GROMACS .gro file of C-alpha atoms in nm:
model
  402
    1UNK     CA    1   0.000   0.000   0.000
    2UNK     CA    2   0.139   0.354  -0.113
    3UNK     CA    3   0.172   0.648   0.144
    4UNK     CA    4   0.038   0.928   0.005
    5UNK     CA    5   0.176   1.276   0.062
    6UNK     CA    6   0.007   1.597   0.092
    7UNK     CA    7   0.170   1.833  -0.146
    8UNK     CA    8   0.125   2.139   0.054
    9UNK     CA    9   0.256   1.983   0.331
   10UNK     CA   10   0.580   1.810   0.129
   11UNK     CA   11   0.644   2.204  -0.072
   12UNK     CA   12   0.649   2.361   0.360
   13UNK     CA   13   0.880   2.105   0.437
   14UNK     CA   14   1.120   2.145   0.170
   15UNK     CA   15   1.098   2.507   0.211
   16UNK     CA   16   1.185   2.495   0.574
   17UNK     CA   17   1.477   2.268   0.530
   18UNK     CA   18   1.597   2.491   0.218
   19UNK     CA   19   1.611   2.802   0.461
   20UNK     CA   20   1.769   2.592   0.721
   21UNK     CA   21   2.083   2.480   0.501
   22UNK     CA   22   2.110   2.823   0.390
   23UNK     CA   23   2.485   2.962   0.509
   24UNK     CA   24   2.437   3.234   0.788
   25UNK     CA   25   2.600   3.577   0.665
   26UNK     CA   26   3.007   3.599   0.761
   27UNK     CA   27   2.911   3.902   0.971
   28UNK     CA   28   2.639   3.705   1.164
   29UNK     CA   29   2.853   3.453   1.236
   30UNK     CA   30   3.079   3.662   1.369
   31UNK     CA   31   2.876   3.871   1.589
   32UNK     CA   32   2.749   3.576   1.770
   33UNK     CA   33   3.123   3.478   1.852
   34UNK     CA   34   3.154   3.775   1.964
   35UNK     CA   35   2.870   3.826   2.195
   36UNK     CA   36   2.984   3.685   2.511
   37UNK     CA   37   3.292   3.895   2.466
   38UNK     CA   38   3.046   4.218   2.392
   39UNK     CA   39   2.795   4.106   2.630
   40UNK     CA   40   3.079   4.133   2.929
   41UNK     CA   41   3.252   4.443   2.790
   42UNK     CA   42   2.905   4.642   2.825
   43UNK     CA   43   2.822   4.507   3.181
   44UNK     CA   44   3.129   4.619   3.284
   45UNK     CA   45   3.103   4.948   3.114
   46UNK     CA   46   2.726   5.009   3.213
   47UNK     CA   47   2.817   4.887   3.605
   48UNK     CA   48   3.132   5.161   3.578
   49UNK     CA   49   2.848   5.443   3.447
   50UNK     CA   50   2.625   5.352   3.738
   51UNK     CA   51   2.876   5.381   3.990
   52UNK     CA   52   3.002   5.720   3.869
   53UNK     CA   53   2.621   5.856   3.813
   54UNK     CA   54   2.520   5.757   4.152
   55UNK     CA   55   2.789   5.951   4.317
   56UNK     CA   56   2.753   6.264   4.129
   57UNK     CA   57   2.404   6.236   4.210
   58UNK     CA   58   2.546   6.215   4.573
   59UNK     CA   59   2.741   6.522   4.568
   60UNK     CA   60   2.510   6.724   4.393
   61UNK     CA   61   2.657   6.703   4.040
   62UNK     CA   62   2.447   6.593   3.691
   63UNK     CA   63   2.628   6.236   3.574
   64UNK     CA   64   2.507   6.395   3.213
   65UNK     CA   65   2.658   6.720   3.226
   66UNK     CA   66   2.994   6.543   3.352
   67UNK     CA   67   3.010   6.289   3.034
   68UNK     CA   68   2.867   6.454   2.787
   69UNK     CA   69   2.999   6.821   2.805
   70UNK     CA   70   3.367   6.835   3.040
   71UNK     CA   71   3.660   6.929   2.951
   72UNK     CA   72   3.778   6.840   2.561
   73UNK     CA   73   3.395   6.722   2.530
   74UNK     CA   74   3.285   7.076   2.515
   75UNK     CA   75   3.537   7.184   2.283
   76UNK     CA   76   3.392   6.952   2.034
   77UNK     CA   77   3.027   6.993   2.083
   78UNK     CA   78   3.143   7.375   2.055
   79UNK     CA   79   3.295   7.285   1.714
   80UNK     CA   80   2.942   7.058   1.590
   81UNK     CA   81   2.719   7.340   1.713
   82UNK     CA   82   2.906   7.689   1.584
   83UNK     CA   83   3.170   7.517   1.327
   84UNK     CA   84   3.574   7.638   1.410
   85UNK     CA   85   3.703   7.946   1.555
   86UNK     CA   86   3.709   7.941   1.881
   87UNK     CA   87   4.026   8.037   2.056
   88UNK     CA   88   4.095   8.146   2.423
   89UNK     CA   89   4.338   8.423   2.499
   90UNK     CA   90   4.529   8.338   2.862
   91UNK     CA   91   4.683   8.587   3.126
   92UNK     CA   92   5.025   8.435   3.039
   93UNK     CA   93   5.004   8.469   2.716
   94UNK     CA   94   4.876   8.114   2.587
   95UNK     CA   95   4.662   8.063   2.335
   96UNK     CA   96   4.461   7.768   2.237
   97UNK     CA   97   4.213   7.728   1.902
   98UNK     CA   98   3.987   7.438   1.874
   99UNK     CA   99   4.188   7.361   1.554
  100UNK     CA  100   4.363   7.156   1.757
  101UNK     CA  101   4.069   6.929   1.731
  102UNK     CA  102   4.080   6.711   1.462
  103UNK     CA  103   3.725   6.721   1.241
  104UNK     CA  104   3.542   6.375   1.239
  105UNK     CA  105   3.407   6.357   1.580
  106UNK     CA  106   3.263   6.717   1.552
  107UNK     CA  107   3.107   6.623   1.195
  108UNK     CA  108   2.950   6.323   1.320
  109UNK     CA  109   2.789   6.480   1.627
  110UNK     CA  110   2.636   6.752   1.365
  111UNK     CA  111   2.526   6.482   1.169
  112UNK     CA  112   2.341   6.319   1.447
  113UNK     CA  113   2.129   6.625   1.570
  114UNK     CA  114   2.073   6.718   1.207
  115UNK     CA  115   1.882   6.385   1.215
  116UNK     CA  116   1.799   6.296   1.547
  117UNK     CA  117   1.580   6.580   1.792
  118UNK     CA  118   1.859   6.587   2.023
  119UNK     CA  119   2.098   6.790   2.152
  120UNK     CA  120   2.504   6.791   2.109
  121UNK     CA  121   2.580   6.635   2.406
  122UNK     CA  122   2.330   6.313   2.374
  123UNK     CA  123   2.430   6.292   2.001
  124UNK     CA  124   2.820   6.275   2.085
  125UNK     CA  125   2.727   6.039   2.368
  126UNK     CA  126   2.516   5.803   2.112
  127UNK     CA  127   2.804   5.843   1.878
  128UNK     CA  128   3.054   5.771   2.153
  129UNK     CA  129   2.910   5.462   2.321
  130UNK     CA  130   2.849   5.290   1.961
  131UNK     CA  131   3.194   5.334   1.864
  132UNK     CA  132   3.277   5.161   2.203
  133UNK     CA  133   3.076   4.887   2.105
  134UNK     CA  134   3.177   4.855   1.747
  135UNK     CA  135   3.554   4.878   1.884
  136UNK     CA  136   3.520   4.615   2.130
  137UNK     CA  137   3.385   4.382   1.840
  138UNK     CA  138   3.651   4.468   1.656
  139UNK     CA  139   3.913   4.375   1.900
  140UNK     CA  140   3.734   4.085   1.995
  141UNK     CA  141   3.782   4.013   1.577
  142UNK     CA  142   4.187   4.107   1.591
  143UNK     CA  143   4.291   3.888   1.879
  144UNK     CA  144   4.020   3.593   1.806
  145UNK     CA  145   4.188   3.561   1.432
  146UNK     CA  146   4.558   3.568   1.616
  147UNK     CA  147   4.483   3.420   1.961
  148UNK     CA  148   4.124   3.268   1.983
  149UNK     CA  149   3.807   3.293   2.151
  150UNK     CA  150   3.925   3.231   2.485
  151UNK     CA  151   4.198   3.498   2.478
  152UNK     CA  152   3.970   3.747   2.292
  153UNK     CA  153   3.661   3.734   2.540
  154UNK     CA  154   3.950   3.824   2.808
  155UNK     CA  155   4.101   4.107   2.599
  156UNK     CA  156   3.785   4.270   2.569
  157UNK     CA  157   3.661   4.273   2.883
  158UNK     CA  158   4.027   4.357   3.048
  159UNK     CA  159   3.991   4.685   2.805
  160UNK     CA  160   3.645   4.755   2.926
  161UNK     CA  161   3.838   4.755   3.276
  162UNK     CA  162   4.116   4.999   3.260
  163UNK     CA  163   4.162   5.262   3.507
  164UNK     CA  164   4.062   5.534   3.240
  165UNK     CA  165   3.773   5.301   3.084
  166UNK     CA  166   3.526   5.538   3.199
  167UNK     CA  167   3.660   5.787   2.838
  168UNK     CA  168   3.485   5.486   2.657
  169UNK     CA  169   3.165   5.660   2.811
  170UNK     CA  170   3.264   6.010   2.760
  171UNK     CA  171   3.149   6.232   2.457
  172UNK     CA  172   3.566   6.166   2.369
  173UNK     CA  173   3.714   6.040   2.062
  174UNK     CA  174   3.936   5.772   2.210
  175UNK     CA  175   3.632   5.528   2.121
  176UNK     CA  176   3.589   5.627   1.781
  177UNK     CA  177   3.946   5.624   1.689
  178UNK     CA  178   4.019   5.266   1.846
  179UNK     CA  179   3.689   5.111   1.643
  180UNK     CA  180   3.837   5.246   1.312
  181UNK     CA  181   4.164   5.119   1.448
  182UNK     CA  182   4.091   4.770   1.541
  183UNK     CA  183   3.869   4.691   1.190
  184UNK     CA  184   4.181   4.889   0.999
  185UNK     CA  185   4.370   4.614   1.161
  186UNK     CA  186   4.169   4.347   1.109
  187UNK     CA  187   4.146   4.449   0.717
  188UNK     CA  188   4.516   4.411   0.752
  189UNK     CA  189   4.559   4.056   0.843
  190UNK     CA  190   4.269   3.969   0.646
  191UNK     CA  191   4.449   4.113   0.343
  192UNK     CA  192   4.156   4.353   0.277
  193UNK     CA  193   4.412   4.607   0.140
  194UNK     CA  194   4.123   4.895   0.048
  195UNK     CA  195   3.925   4.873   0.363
  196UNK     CA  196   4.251   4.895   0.586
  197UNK     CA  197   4.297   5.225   0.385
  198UNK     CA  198   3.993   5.334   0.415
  199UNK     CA  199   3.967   5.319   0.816
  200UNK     CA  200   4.277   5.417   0.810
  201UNK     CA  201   4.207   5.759   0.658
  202UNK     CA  202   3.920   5.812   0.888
  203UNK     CA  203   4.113   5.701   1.174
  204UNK     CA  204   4.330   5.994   1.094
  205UNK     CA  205   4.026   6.253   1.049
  206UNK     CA  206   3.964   6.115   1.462
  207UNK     CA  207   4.270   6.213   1.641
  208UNK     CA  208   4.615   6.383   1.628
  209UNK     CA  209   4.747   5.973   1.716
  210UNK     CA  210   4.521   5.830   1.439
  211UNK     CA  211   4.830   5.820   1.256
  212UNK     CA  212   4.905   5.541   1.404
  213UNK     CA  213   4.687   5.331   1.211
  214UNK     CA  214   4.818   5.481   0.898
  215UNK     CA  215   5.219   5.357   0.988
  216UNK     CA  216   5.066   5.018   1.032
  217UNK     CA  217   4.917   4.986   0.703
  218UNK     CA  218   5.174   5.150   0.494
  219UNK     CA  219   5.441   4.961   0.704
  220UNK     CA  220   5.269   4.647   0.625
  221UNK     CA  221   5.222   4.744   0.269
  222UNK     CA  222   5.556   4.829   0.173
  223UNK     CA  223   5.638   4.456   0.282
  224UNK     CA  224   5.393   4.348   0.061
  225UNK     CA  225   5.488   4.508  -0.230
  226UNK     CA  226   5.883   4.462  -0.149
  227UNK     CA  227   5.770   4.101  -0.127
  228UNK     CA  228   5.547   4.131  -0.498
  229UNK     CA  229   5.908   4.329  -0.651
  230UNK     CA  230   6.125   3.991  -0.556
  231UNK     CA  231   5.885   3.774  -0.760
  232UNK     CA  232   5.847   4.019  -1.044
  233UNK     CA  233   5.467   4.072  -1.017
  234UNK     CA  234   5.331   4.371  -1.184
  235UNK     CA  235   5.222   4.688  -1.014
  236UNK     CA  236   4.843   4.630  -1.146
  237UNK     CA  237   4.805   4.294  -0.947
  238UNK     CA  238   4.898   4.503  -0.660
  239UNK     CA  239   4.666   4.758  -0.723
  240UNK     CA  240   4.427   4.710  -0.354
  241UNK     CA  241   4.756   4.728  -0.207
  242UNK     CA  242   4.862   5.047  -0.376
  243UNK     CA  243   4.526   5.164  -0.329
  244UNK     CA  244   4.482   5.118   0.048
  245UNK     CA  245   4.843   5.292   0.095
  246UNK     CA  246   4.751   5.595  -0.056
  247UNK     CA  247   4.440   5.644   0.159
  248UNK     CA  248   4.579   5.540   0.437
  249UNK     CA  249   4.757   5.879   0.571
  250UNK     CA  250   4.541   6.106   0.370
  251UNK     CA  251   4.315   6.191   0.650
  252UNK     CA  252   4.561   6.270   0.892
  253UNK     CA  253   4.795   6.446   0.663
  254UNK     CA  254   4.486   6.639   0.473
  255UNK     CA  255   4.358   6.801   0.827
  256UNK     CA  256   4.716   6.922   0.892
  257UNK     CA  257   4.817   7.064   0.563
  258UNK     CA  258   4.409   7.281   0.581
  259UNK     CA  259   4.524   7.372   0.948
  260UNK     CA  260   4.821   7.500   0.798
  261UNK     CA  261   4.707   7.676   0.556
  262UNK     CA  262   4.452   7.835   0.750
  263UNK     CA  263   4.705   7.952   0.994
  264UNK     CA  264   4.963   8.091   0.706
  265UNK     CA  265   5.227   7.807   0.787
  266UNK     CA  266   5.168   7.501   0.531
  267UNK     CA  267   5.374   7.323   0.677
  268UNK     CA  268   5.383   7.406   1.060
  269UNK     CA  269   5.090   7.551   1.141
  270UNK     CA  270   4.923   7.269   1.302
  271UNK     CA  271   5.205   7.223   1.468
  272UNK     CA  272   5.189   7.546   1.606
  273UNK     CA  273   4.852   7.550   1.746
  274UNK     CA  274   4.928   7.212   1.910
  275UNK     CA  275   5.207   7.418   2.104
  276UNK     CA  276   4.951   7.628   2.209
  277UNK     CA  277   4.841   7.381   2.417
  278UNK     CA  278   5.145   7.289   2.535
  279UNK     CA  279   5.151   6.992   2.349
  280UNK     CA  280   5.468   6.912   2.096
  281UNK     CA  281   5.657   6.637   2.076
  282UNK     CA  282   6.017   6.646   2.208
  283UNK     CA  283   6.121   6.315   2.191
  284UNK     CA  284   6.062   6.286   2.631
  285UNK     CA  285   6.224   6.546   2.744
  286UNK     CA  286   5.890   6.719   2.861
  287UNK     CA  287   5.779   6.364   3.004
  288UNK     CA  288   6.115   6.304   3.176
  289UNK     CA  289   6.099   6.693   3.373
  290UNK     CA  290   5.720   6.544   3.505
  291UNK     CA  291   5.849   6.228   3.606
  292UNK     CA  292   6.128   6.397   3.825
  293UNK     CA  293   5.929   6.656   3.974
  294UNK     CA  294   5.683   6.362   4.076
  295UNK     CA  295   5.989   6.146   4.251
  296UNK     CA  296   6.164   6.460   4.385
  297UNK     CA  297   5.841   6.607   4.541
  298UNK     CA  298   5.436   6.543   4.664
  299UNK     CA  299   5.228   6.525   4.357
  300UNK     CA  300   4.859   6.520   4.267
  301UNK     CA  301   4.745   6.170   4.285
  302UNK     CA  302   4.608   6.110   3.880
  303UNK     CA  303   4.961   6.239   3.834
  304UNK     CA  304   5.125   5.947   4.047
  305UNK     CA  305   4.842   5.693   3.879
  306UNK     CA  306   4.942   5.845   3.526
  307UNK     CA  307   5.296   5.779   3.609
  308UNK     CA  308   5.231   5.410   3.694
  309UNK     CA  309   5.010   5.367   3.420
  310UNK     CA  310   5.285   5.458   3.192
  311UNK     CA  311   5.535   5.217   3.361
  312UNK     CA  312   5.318   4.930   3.309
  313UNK     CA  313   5.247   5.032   2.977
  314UNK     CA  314   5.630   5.022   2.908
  315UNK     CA  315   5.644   4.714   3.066
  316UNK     CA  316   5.377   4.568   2.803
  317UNK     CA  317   5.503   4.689   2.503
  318UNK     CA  318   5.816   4.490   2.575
  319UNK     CA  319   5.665   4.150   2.681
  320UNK     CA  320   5.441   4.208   2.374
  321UNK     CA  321   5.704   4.303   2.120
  322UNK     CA  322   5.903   3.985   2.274
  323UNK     CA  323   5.607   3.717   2.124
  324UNK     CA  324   5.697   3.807   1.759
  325UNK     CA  325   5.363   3.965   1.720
  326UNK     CA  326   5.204   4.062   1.322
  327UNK     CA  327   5.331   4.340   1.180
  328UNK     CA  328   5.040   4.539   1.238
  329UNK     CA  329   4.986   4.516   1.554
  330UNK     CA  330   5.294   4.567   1.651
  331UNK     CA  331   5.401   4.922   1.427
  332UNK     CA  332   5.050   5.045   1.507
  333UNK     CA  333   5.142   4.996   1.876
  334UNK     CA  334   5.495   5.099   1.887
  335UNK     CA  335   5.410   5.408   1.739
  336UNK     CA  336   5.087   5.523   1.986
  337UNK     CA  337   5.336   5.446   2.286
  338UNK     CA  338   5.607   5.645   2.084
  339UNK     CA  339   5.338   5.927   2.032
  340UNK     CA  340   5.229   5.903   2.420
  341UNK     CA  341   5.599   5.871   2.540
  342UNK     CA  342   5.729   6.133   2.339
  343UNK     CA  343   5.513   6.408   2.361
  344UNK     CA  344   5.494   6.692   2.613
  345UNK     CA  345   5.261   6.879   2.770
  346UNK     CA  346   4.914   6.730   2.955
  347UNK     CA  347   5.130   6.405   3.164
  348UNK     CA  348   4.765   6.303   3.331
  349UNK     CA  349   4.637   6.269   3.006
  350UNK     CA  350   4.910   5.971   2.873
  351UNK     CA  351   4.711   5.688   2.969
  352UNK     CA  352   4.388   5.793   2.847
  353UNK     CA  353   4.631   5.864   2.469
  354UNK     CA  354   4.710   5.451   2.545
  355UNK     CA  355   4.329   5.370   2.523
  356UNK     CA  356   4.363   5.237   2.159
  357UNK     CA  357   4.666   5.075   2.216
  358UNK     CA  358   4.444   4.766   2.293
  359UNK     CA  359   4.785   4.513   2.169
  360UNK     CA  360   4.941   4.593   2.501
  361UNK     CA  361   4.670   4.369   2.723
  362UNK     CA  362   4.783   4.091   2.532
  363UNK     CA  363   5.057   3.950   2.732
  364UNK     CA  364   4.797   3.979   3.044
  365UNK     CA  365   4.496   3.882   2.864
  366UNK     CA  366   4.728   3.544   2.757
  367UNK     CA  367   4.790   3.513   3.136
  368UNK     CA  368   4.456   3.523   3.270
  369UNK     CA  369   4.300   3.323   3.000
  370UNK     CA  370   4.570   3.006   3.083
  371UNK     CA  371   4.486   3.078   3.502
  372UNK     CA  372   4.232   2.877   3.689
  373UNK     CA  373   3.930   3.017   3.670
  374UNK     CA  374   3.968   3.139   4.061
  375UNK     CA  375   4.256   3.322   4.023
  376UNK     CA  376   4.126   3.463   3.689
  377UNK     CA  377   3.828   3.600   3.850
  378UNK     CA  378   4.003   3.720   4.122
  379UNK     CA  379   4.217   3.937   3.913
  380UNK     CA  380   3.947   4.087   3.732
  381UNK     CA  381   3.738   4.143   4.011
  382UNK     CA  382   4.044   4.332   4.134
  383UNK     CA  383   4.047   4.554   3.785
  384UNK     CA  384   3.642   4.598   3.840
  385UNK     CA  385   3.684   4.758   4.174
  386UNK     CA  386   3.959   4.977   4.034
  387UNK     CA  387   3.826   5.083   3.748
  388UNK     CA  388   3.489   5.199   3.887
  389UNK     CA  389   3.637   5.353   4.154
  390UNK     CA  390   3.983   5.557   4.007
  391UNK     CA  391   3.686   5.611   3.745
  392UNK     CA  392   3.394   5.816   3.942
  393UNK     CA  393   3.724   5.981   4.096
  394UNK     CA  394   3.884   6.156   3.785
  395UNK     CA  395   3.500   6.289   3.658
  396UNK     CA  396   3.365   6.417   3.987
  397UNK     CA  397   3.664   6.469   4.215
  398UNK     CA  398   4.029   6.482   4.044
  399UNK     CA  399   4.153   6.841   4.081
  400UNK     CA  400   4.276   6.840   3.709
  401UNK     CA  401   4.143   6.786   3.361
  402UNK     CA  402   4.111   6.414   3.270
   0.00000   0.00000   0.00000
């Protein structure tokens, strides 16, 4: 006797188990890989806002007014509401114009309340706080393609954890700069020549230290094509690489050269408004004075944490640089710690410059992901309570600018 077979019921079937063996999206795929890693990097980042809202709330101060509008944030929501021009005339003869403040962050914010019925400050928090999120996946991509999952998840969640963390929830550009970073990086070592350039260049539209991400690709690049020379390829099978070389720096170099011209000096104008604020680079010697005046005599205390923050981030770069990492990684970071080292001018502000320079938790991230799972929570339990607390302390009580 024959089964028969309802034909509506046979064509659902078929359907279902056509949809079912379809391939889920690359990007998919990698999201949900990702989410634990995402999911703990937001807890920690949410339980670090609550902390620091609850005691401004306690002393009488607005949580949104403190995130969204001190210090550098209200230079650029200054710059997205009235365009440049601003400059501020000091008793001692400084001067500092907000063309020290490079363009994309500004832009993006005007953007957003263009669109959005909000004001500067929400939009540049919005902005901020999805760049966060979009740079944690992409870290999570860098060291899960190097390292693996385990390793990755840790990375993440150690960067959501770091004593100046709390900039990832600021109306700053430290967030936006590391997410271009991170998928500039990962285009790297995926050998997507175009979109490394690409991030790259808006990397460098971020921040003054976006250049960093430029080095790394054109570093990398020039191997490449050294490498394509030796075999005798031809410059048009190279092309992506030449391509994503080019735009790579463009950014960074194409803000400087306008400054420049702007200011009368092609060539060292920028360069000159960044000395307005004290800042230049001077190979140390700036650093080195701060670091003796805080061993000879009492300091501020962010000043004594800045110090030790730099120390340890010394201390990284070499056990990093000593496990052989990629190219990338490694020019990219060598040159934001040569950037923070170098430079004078604003010491409390170096480790909050070493945000992006997510490569150094590597050799600790390694660590804790081989530890037993006691001592592992222990340590970042450790990092938690720091973190929250040295946190709430630099927004609502440090005596100087974070």
């Amino acid at each position: 006797m024959r089964t028969r077979r309802c034909p509506l019921t046979a064509e659902t079937v078929d359907r279902a188990a056509a949809a079912s063996a379809r391939p889920v999206p690359r990007w998919r795929a990698a999201l949900l890989r990702a989410a634990p890693a995402l999911g703990l990097f937001a807890v920690a980042r949410l339980t670090g806002l609550l902390v620091m809202a609850g005691w401004s709330w306690h002393i009488g101060r607005s949580p949104r007014a403190i995130i969204a509008r001190a210090w550098d944030s209200d230079w650029y929501m200054l710059i997205a509401e009235h365009g440049y021009g601003r400059t501020l005339h000091w008793p001692d003869g400084t001067v500092q114009s907000d063309l020290a403040f490079f363009p994309l962050y500004p832009a993006l914010v005007r953007v957003g309340t263009t669109v959005l019925p909000v004001t500067s400050g929400t939009a540049g928090l919005v902005i901020s706080w999805t760049a966060a999120g979009a740079a944690a996946w992409g870290i999570y991509a860098v060291v899960e393609r190097l390292h693996g999952r385990r390793t990755a998840t840790v990375l993440v969640l150690l960067w959501g954890l770091l004593p100046h963390s709390i900039v990832l929830s600021m109306a700053y550009t430290e967030p936006v700069l590391t997410a271009f970073a991170a998928w500039s990086l990962y285009a790297l070592l995926t050998r997507r020549w175009v979109w490394a350039g690409v991030l790259a260049f808006l990397a460098g539209l971020s921040r003054p230290n976006g250049i960093a991400v430029a080095a790394a690709v054109l570093a990398v690049a020039a191997c490449e094509l050294f490498t394509a020379y030796r075999r005798r390829e031809s410059a048009r099978a190279n092309l992506r690489i030449w391509t994503g070389a080019v735009l790579a720096p463009l950014g960074w170099c194409g803000y400087v050269l306008q400054v420049g011209f702007r200011t009368g000096d092609p060539l060292g104008g920028y360069f000159a408004v960044q000395r307005g604020w004290t800042s230049r680079f001077d190979f140390g010697i700036g650093a080195l004075k701060v670091v003796r005046a805080l061993v000879l005599r009492p300091s501020l205390f962010p000043l004594m944490i800045a110090l030790l923050i730099v120390v340890a981030a010394v201390l990284l770069f070499a056990l990093f640089a000593l496990e052989r990492p990629s190219a990338a990684l490694l020019v990219y970071t060598a040159v934001l710690v040569l950037i923070t080292l170098g430079g004078s001018g604003f010491f409390e502000s170096k480790p909050r410059f070493l945000l992006p320079a997510f490569p150094l938790l590597l050799p600790l991230a390694c660590a804790v992901a081989k530890a037993r799972p006691r001592a592992a929570v222990v340590v970042t339990a450790a990092l938690a309570g720091l973190s929250f607390a040295y946190g709430t302390y630099l927004l609502t009580l440090s005596p100087i600018a974070l």
